[in-house]
PDB file of C-alpha atoms in Angstrom:
ATOM      1  CA  GLN A   1     -28.275 -76.582  28.632  1.00 93.00           C
ATOM      2  CA  VAL A   2     -29.746 -76.026  32.244  1.00 96.00           C
ATOM      3  CA  GLN A   3     -31.796 -78.952  33.339  1.00 97.00           C
ATOM      4  CA  LEU A   4     -33.988 -79.265  36.372  1.00 98.00           C
ATOM      5  CA  VAL A   5     -34.891 -82.949  37.405  1.00 98.00           C
ATOM      6  CA  GLU A   6     -37.251 -83.774  40.233  1.00 98.00           C
ATOM      7  CA  SER A   7     -37.329 -86.739  42.495  1.00 98.00           C
ATOM      8  CA  GLY A   8     -38.673 -87.693  45.537  1.00 98.00           C
ATOM      9  CA  GLY A   9     -42.440 -88.071  44.854  1.00 96.00           C
ATOM     10  CA  GLY A  10     -44.770 -90.865  45.349  1.00 97.00           C
ATOM     11  CA  SER A  11     -47.932 -91.951  47.394  1.00 98.00           C
ATOM     12  CA  VAL A  12     -48.285 -91.488  51.170  1.00 98.00           C
ATOM     13  CA  GLN A  13     -51.222 -91.648  53.529  1.00 98.00           C
ATOM     14  CA  ALA A  14     -52.741 -88.422  54.912  1.00 98.00           C
ATOM     15  CA  GLY A  15     -50.433 -87.056  57.848  1.00 98.00           C
ATOM     16  CA  GLY A  16     -47.440 -88.730  56.247  1.00 98.00           C
ATOM     17  CA  SER A  17     -44.123 -86.940  54.856  1.00 98.00           C
ATOM     18  CA  LEU A  18     -42.490 -86.717  51.622  1.00 98.00           C
ATOM     19  CA  ARG A  19     -38.995 -84.886  50.740  1.00 98.00           C
ATOM     20  CA  LEU A  20     -38.919 -83.701  46.922  1.00 98.00           C
ATOM     21  CA  SER A  21     -35.618 -82.847  45.449  1.00 98.00           C
ATOM     22  CA  CYS A  22     -34.685 -80.877  42.438  1.00 98.00           C
ATOM     23  CA  ALA A  23     -31.153 -81.321  40.895  1.00 97.00           C
ATOM     24  CA  ALA A  24     -30.016 -78.694  38.534  1.00 96.00           C
ATOM     25  CA  SER A  25     -27.570 -79.443  35.946  1.00 95.00           C
ATOM     26  CA  GLY A  26     -25.742 -77.454  32.853  1.00 95.00           C
ATOM     27  CA  THR A  27     -24.692 -74.460  34.908  1.00 92.00           C
ATOM     28  CA  SER A  28     -22.224 -73.258  37.099  1.00 87.00           C
ATOM     29  CA  TYR A  29     -24.108 -70.184  38.416  1.00 88.00           C
ATOM     30  CA  THR A  30     -26.225 -69.883  41.264  1.00 88.00           C
ATOM     31  CA  PHE A  31     -29.962 -69.299  40.466  1.00 92.00           C
ATOM     32  CA  TYR A  32     -31.332 -66.239  42.031  1.00 93.00           C
ATOM     33  CA  ARG A  33     -34.591 -67.460  42.581  1.00 95.00           C
ATOM     34  CA  MET A  34     -36.035 -71.180  42.546  1.00 96.00           C
ATOM     35  CA  GLY A  35     -39.550 -72.361  43.597  1.00 98.00           C
ATOM     36  CA  TRP A  36     -41.988 -75.296  43.782  1.00 98.00           C
ATOM     37  CA  PHE A  37     -45.187 -75.200  41.956  1.00 98.00           C
ATOM     38  CA  ARG A  38     -48.109 -77.607  41.796  1.00 98.00           C
ATOM     39  CA  GLN A  39     -50.892 -78.494  39.440  1.00 98.00           C
ATOM     40  CA  VAL A  40     -53.752 -80.705  39.189  1.00 97.00           C
ATOM     41  CA  PRO A  41     -55.855 -81.619  36.240  1.00 94.00           C
ATOM     42  CA  GLY A  42     -58.208 -78.995  35.282  1.00 95.00           C
ATOM     43  CA  ARG A  43     -56.631 -76.216  37.572  1.00 96.00           C
ATOM     44  CA  GLU A  44     -53.884 -73.706  37.073  1.00 96.00           C
ATOM     45  CA  ARG A  45     -50.654 -74.175  38.398  1.00 96.00           C
ATOM     46  CA  GLU A  46     -49.985 -72.718  41.830  1.00 97.00           C
ATOM     47  CA  GLY A  47     -46.990 -71.483  43.688  1.00 98.00           C
ATOM     48  CA  VAL A  48     -46.382 -73.640  46.899  1.00 98.00           C
ATOM     49  CA  ALA A  49     -42.941 -72.556  48.064  1.00 98.00           C
ATOM     50  CA  ALA A  50     -40.156 -70.130  46.824  1.00 98.00           C
ATOM     51  CA  THR A  51     -36.833 -68.721  47.707  1.00 96.00           C
ATOM     52  CA  ARG A  52     -35.105 -65.763  46.457  1.00 94.00           C
ATOM     53  CA  ASN A  53     -31.784 -64.374  47.580  1.00 88.00           C
ATOM     54  CA  LYS A  54     -32.129 -66.692  50.751  1.00 88.00           C
ATOM     55  CA  ILE A  55     -35.570 -65.475  51.868  1.00 95.00           C
ATOM     56  CA  THR A  56     -38.397 -67.981  51.699  1.00 97.00           C
ATOM     57  CA  PHE A  57     -42.008 -67.610  50.852  1.00 98.00           C
ATOM     58  CA  TYR A  58     -44.936 -70.013  51.225  1.00 98.00           C
ATOM     59  CA  ASP A  59     -48.422 -70.271  50.045  1.00 98.00           C
ATOM     60  CA  ASP A  60     -50.935 -69.965  53.180  1.00 98.00           C
ATOM     61  CA  SER A  61     -52.230 -73.567  52.386  1.00 97.00           C
ATOM     62  CA  VAL A  62     -48.594 -74.965  53.297  1.00 98.00           C
ATOM     63  CA  LYS A  63     -47.343 -72.586  55.785  1.00 98.00           C
ATOM     64  CA  GLY A  64     -46.241 -74.565  58.760  1.00 98.00           C
ATOM     65  CA  ARG A  65     -46.162 -77.811  56.787  1.00 98.00           C
ATOM     66  CA  PHE A  66     -43.814 -77.623  53.966  1.00 98.00           C
ATOM     67  CA  THR A  67     -40.080 -76.260  54.024  1.00 98.00           C
ATOM     68  CA  ILE A  68     -38.112 -75.102  51.196  1.00 98.00           C
ATOM     69  CA  SER A  69     -34.301 -75.331  51.074  1.00 96.00           C
ATOM     70  CA  GLN A  70     -31.356 -74.741  48.794  1.00 94.00           C
ATOM     71  CA  ASP A  71     -28.049 -76.403  48.782  1.00 90.00           C
ATOM     72  CA  ASN A  72     -25.937 -74.334  46.397  1.00 85.00           C
ATOM     73  CA  ALA A  73     -23.002 -76.708  46.414  1.00 86.00           C
ATOM     74  CA  LYS A  74     -25.166 -79.500  45.188  1.00 84.00           C
ATOM     75  CA  LYS A  75     -27.249 -77.359  43.053  1.00 90.00           C
ATOM     76  CA  THR A  76     -30.159 -78.969  44.605  1.00 95.00           C
ATOM     77  CA  LEU A  77     -33.649 -77.611  45.663  1.00 97.00           C
ATOM     78  CA  TYR A  78     -35.636 -79.333  48.205  1.00 98.00           C
ATOM     79  CA  LEU A  79     -39.197 -79.287  49.779  1.00 98.00           C
ATOM     80  CA  GLU A  80     -39.872 -81.078  52.918  1.00 98.00           C
ATOM     81  CA  MET A  81     -43.569 -81.802  53.169  1.00 98.00           C
ATOM     82  CA  ASN A  82     -45.186 -82.869  56.298  1.00 98.00           C
ATOM     83  CA  SER A  83     -48.588 -83.349  57.569  1.00 98.00           C
ATOM     84  CA  LEU A  84     -49.699 -84.043  54.204  1.00 98.00           C
ATOM     85  CA  ARG A  85     -53.252 -83.817  53.159  1.00 98.00           C
ATOM     86  CA  PRO A  86     -55.230 -85.313  50.156  1.00 98.00           C
ATOM     87  CA  GLU A  87     -55.578 -81.749  48.789  1.00 97.00           C
ATOM     88  CA  ASP A  88     -51.796 -81.593  48.431  1.00 98.00           C
ATOM     89  CA  THR A  89     -52.218 -84.154  45.712  1.00 98.00           C
ATOM     90  CA  ALA A  90     -50.803 -82.756  42.536  1.00 98.00           C
ATOM     91  CA  MET A  91     -48.030 -82.733  39.969  1.00 98.00           C
ATOM     92  CA  TYR A  92     -45.215 -81.013  41.577  1.00 98.00           C
ATOM     93  CA  TYR A  93     -42.574 -78.832  39.504  1.00 98.00           C
ATOM     94  CA  CYS A  94     -39.239 -77.220  40.094  1.00 98.00           C
ATOM     95  CA  ALA A  95     -38.611 -74.070  38.654  1.00 98.00           C
ATOM     96  CA  ALA A  96     -35.520 -71.594  38.624  1.00 96.00           C
ATOM     97  CA  SER A  97     -34.505 -68.159  37.209  1.00 96.00           C
ATOM     98  CA  PHE A  98     -31.028 -66.390  37.139  1.00 94.00           C
ATOM     99  CA  SER A  99     -32.978 -62.831  37.073  1.00 91.00           C
ATOM    100  CA  GLY A 100     -34.802 -60.997  39.719  1.00 90.00           C
ATOM    101  CA  GLY A 101     -38.449 -60.600  39.886  1.00 90.00           C
ATOM    102  CA  SER A 102     -41.637 -62.250  41.303  1.00 94.00           C
ATOM    103  CA  VAL A 103     -40.994 -65.358  43.181  1.00 93.00           C
ATOM    104  CA  TRP A 104     -44.048 -66.698  41.713  1.00 95.00           C
ATOM    105  CA  THR A 105     -43.901 -65.969  38.075  1.00 93.00           C
ATOM    106  CA  GLY A 106     -41.458 -65.566  35.068  1.00 92.00           C
ATOM    107  CA  HIS A 107     -39.200 -68.362  35.654  1.00 95.00           C
ATOM    108  CA  GLU A 108     -37.006 -69.487  32.587  1.00 95.00           C
ATOM    109  CA  TYR A 109     -36.298 -73.001  33.480  1.00 97.00           C
ATOM    110  CA  TRP A 110     -38.646 -75.864  34.672  1.00 98.00           C
ATOM    111  CA  GLY A 111     -38.679 -79.481  35.532  1.00 98.00           C
ATOM    112  CA  ARG A 112     -40.926 -81.991  34.162  1.00 98.00           C
ATOM    113  CA  GLY A 113     -42.613 -82.535  37.308  1.00 98.00           C
ATOM    114  CA  ILE A 114     -43.282 -85.472  39.702  1.00 98.00           C
ATOM    115  CA  GLN A 115     -46.532 -86.842  40.917  1.00 98.00           C
ATOM    116  CA  VAL A 116     -47.343 -86.787  44.675  1.00 98.00           C
ATOM    117  CA  THR A 117     -50.618 -88.592  45.798  1.00 98.00           C
ATOM    118  CA  VAL A 118     -52.106 -88.190  49.208  1.00 98.00           C
ATOM    119  CA  SER A 119     -54.658 -90.811  50.255  1.00 98.00           C
ATOM    120  CA  SER A 120     -57.079 -90.174  52.934  1.00 94.00           C
TER     121      SER A 120
END
């Protein structure tokens, strides 16, 4: 079955950088849309960055600081995070879908998440 596995999280000081990766397995097809989401305890999960048919989308809070990219040959999604802030601290999740639709909702496949902690 399709699996998504995130890696690259960790702890960093404010202003630092991290690169998240999401490796997909269990399919030979290319996802039509993929995205990164994050969640902190007590708050709803929010979309951070997404890609659909090679077009990228970003939440206003990360524009200019985060970059999403996709390597279809490696079946891997990346999130380059620069100028990190304490408010970026969250569990980050990778999501994917073979179908069309909103870039922020309705993904049928999710990773288990990886923690990113930014200290001031």
